[in-house]
Amino acid sequence: MVGAVMEYRIVRFSECPVAPWRNGLGETAEIVIEPPTADFRQSTFLWRVSVTTIEKSCAFSVFSGYERLSVQLDGGRTKLNHNDGAKWSVV
């Protein structure tokens, strides 16, 4: 967009709201969600960025209609197993 003005906002991690996962086996700190009034638990968002803590081995919560991108920030190896038999290891 030519001439568009970008707005920037500093987001402090300590100020991000934290919510338990749908399955109760981890938690998510939400950094940003669009639109800002959306609720990720009701799947009313267009996109979101969050930081997750995985407590133990478990299935991902289902977010039908959304594409997920995961990046490991800390910790040891994380293994992901898909229902179709595909397996990934994230270091």
XYZ file of N, CA and C in Angstrom:
273
model
N 0.841 -1.164 0.000
C 0.000 0.000 0.000
C 0.894 1.239 0.000
N 0.820 2.033 -0.998
C 1.641 3.234 -1.094
C 1.078 4.298 -0.157
N 1.971 4.889 0.636
C 1.555 5.963 1.531
C 0.877 5.493 2.805
N 0.808 4.185 3.037
C 0.179 3.687 4.258
C 1.062 3.987 5.458
N 0.451 4.308 6.570
C 1.181 4.587 7.803
C 1.120 3.347 8.682
N 2.297 2.862 9.063
C 2.376 1.693 9.939
C 2.397 2.163 11.389
N 1.636 1.500 12.222
C 1.667 1.800 13.646
C 2.435 0.694 14.352
N 3.303 1.069 15.257
C 4.091 0.110 16.009
C 3.751 0.242 17.484
N 3.810 -0.885 18.165
C 3.519 -0.897 19.585
C 4.500 -1.843 20.256
N 5.095 -1.434 21.350
C 5.993 -2.314 22.103
C 5.148 -3.236 22.970
N 5.412 -4.537 22.851
C 4.684 -5.533 23.632
C 5.667 -6.162 24.609
N 5.435 -5.961 25.882
C 6.281 -6.566 26.907
C 5.718 -7.934 27.259
N 6.587 -8.946 27.201
C 6.133 -10.307 27.440
C 5.449 -10.444 28.807
N 5.960 -9.738 29.793
C 5.379 -9.814 31.145
C 3.945 -9.290 31.201
N 3.530 -8.539 30.191
C 2.184 -7.973 30.154
C 1.218 -8.777 29.275
N 1.711 -9.831 28.652
C 0.863 -10.645 27.771
C -0.079 -11.521 28.595
N -1.358 -11.570 28.219
C -2.280 -12.435 28.943
C -1.930 -13.909 28.724
N -2.016 -14.698 29.786
C -1.712 -16.123 29.720
C -3.003 -16.909 29.912
N -3.209 -17.919 29.058
C -4.407 -18.748 29.144
C -4.008 -20.212 29.034
N -4.727 -21.101 29.720
C -4.439 -22.533 29.584
C -4.851 -23.031 28.204
N -4.174 -24.073 27.738
C -4.573 -24.709 26.487
C -5.965 -25.300 26.633
N -6.606 -25.545 25.520
C -7.922 -26.191 25.526
C -7.864 -27.548 26.212
N -6.730 -28.273 26.047
C -6.621 -29.606 26.641
C -6.040 -29.561 28.061
N -5.673 -28.369 28.562
C -5.193 -28.213 29.924
C -3.768 -28.678 30.173
N -3.021 -29.046 29.141
C -1.682 -29.608 29.315
C -0.565 -28.633 28.962
N -0.869 -27.372 28.897
C 0.117 -26.340 28.602
C -0.548 -24.987 28.753
N 0.191 -23.933 28.431
C -0.394 -22.597 28.489
C 0.174 -21.736 27.370
N -0.562 -20.700 27.033
C -0.206 -19.809 25.933
C -0.204 -18.368 26.411
N 0.890 -17.648 26.135
C 0.959 -16.210 26.384
C 0.720 -15.531 25.035
N -0.370 -14.808 24.941
C -0.750 -14.181 23.673
C -0.044 -12.841 23.497
N 0.752 -12.735 22.445
C 1.494 -11.511 22.162
C 0.628 -10.537 21.377
N -0.026 -11.042 20.322
C -0.929 -10.198 19.529
C -1.959 -11.096 18.855
N -3.152 -10.543 18.671
C -4.233 -11.255 17.985
C -4.965 -10.245 17.111
N -5.448 -10.710 15.973
C -6.175 -9.828 15.046
C -7.514 -10.451 14.705
N -8.597 -9.765 14.864
C -8.725 -8.427 15.421
C -8.470 -8.431 16.934
N -8.114 -7.293 17.511
C -7.764 -7.222 18.927
C -8.866 -7.677 19.882
N -10.106 -7.651 19.437
C -11.227 -8.069 20.289
C -11.524 -9.568 20.185
N -10.768 -10.290 19.363
C -11.016 -11.714 19.134
C -10.655 -12.545 20.364
N -11.204 -13.754 20.424
C -10.920 -14.707 21.501
C -10.434 -15.997 20.864
N -9.178 -16.389 21.134
C -8.636 -17.581 20.487
C -9.383 -18.842 20.911
N -9.954 -18.865 22.110
C -10.679 -20.061 22.575
C -11.952 -20.294 21.766
N -12.471 -19.231 21.160
C -13.684 -19.344 20.347
C -13.370 -19.337 18.857
N -12.077 -19.339 18.510
C -11.631 -19.344 17.113
C -12.272 -18.223 16.298
N -12.262 -17.009 16.871
C -12.839 -15.857 16.169
C -11.761 -14.921 15.624
N -10.508 -15.382 15.571
C -9.409 -14.524 15.139
C -9.031 -14.789 13.690
N -8.372 -13.802 13.063
C -7.836 -13.972 11.716
C -6.446 -14.584 11.791
N -5.621 -14.070 12.724
C -4.285 -14.604 12.977
C -3.859 -14.204 14.380
N -2.854 -14.901 14.905
C -2.340 -14.562 16.233
C -0.900 -15.033 16.379
N -0.184 -14.389 17.313
C 1.181 -14.780 17.665
C 1.178 -15.026 19.167
N 1.694 -16.181 19.569
C 1.715 -16.500 20.990
C 2.949 -17.327 21.320
N 3.266 -17.387 22.611
C 4.360 -18.207 23.114
C 3.737 -19.259 24.012
N 4.112 -20.503 23.774
C 3.494 -21.620 24.466
C 4.485 -22.344 25.357
N 3.995 -22.809 26.496
C 4.759 -23.675 27.377
C 4.133 -25.052 27.324
N 4.922 -26.056 26.954
C 4.425 -27.433 26.875
C 4.816 -28.138 28.165
N 3.824 -28.579 28.935
C 4.074 -29.209 30.225
C 4.523 -30.663 30.090
N 3.894 -31.410 29.153
C 4.254 -32.806 28.952
C 3.717 -33.266 27.611
N 4.061 -34.473 27.236
C 3.618 -35.023 25.957
C 2.097 -35.009 25.873
N 1.588 -34.484 24.755
C 0.144 -34.389 24.597
C -0.196 -34.068 23.146
N -1.458 -34.172 22.822
C -1.947 -33.818 21.485
C -2.158 -32.307 21.420
N -1.905 -31.739 20.237
C -2.214 -30.321 20.028
C -3.721 -30.132 20.074
N -4.147 -28.990 20.561
C -5.556 -28.637 20.472
C -5.900 -28.396 19.010
N -7.141 -28.662 18.658
C -7.586 -28.508 17.275
C -8.044 -27.071 17.036
N -7.547 -26.473 15.960
C -7.992 -25.166 15.498
C -8.373 -25.336 14.031
N -9.530 -25.898 13.785
C -9.980 -26.165 12.417
C -10.019 -24.882 11.601
N -9.489 -24.967 10.373
C -9.507 -23.830 9.470
C -8.315 -22.898 9.608
N -7.407 -23.208 10.526
C -6.219 -22.368 10.730
C -4.965 -23.161 10.377
N -3.983 -22.461 9.820
C -2.674 -23.053 9.550
C -1.754 -22.665 10.700
N -0.989 -23.635 11.198
C -0.100 -23.365 12.327
C 1.353 -23.367 11.890
N 2.121 -22.469 12.475
C 3.560 -22.418 12.289
C 4.164 -22.403 13.685
N 5.031 -23.365 13.975
C 5.625 -23.461 15.305
C 7.134 -23.280 15.224
N 7.671 -22.512 16.161
C 9.102 -22.274 16.270
C 9.481 -22.530 17.725
N 10.450 -23.408 17.948
C 10.876 -23.697 19.314
C 11.833 -22.613 19.783
N 11.529 -22.003 20.932
C 12.344 -20.916 21.457
C 13.370 -21.384 22.480
N 13.069 -22.462 23.197
C 13.936 -22.889 24.287
C 13.673 -24.359 24.598
N 14.580 -24.961 25.336
C 14.376 -26.323 25.803
C 15.020 -27.359 24.911
N 14.770 -28.594 25.251
C 15.347 -29.711 24.518
C 14.578 -30.032 23.260
N 14.770 -31.238 22.809
C 14.150 -31.705 21.566
C 12.637 -31.876 21.757
N 11.881 -31.441 20.769
C 10.438 -31.633 20.746
C 10.108 -32.522 19.558
N 9.354 -33.590 19.806
C 8.950 -34.496 18.729
C 7.477 -34.282 18.430
N 7.179 -34.126 17.143
C 5.798 -33.960 16.697
C 5.406 -35.158 15.852
N 4.301 -35.778 16.208
C 3.767 -36.916 15.452
C 2.404 -36.532 14.912
N 2.222 -36.690 13.617
C 0.957 -36.338 12.980
C 0.096 -37.594 12.866
N -1.218 -37.398 12.807
C -2.142 -38.534 12.684
C -1.884 -39.404 11.462
N -1.322 -38.813 10.392
C -1.080 -39.585 9.174
C 0.234 -40.375 9.233
N 0.898 -40.350 10.398
C 2.131 -41.111 10.569
C 3.386 -40.287 10.378
N 3.272 -39.071 9.862
C 4.451 -38.224 9.672
C 5.017 -37.824 11.036
N 6.346 -37.731 11.113
C 7.004 -37.365 12.359
C 8.042 -36.297 12.099
N 8.158 -35.345 13.028
C 9.152 -34.278 12.958
C 9.844 -34.183 14.292
N 11.079 -33.747 14.266
C 11.832 -33.496 15.481
C 12.332 -32.061 15.410
N 12.024 -31.272 16.431
C 12.415 -29.868 16.473
C 13.471 -29.719 17.555
N 14.601 -29.131 17.207
C 15.690 -28.960 18.176
C 15.864 -27.488 18.486
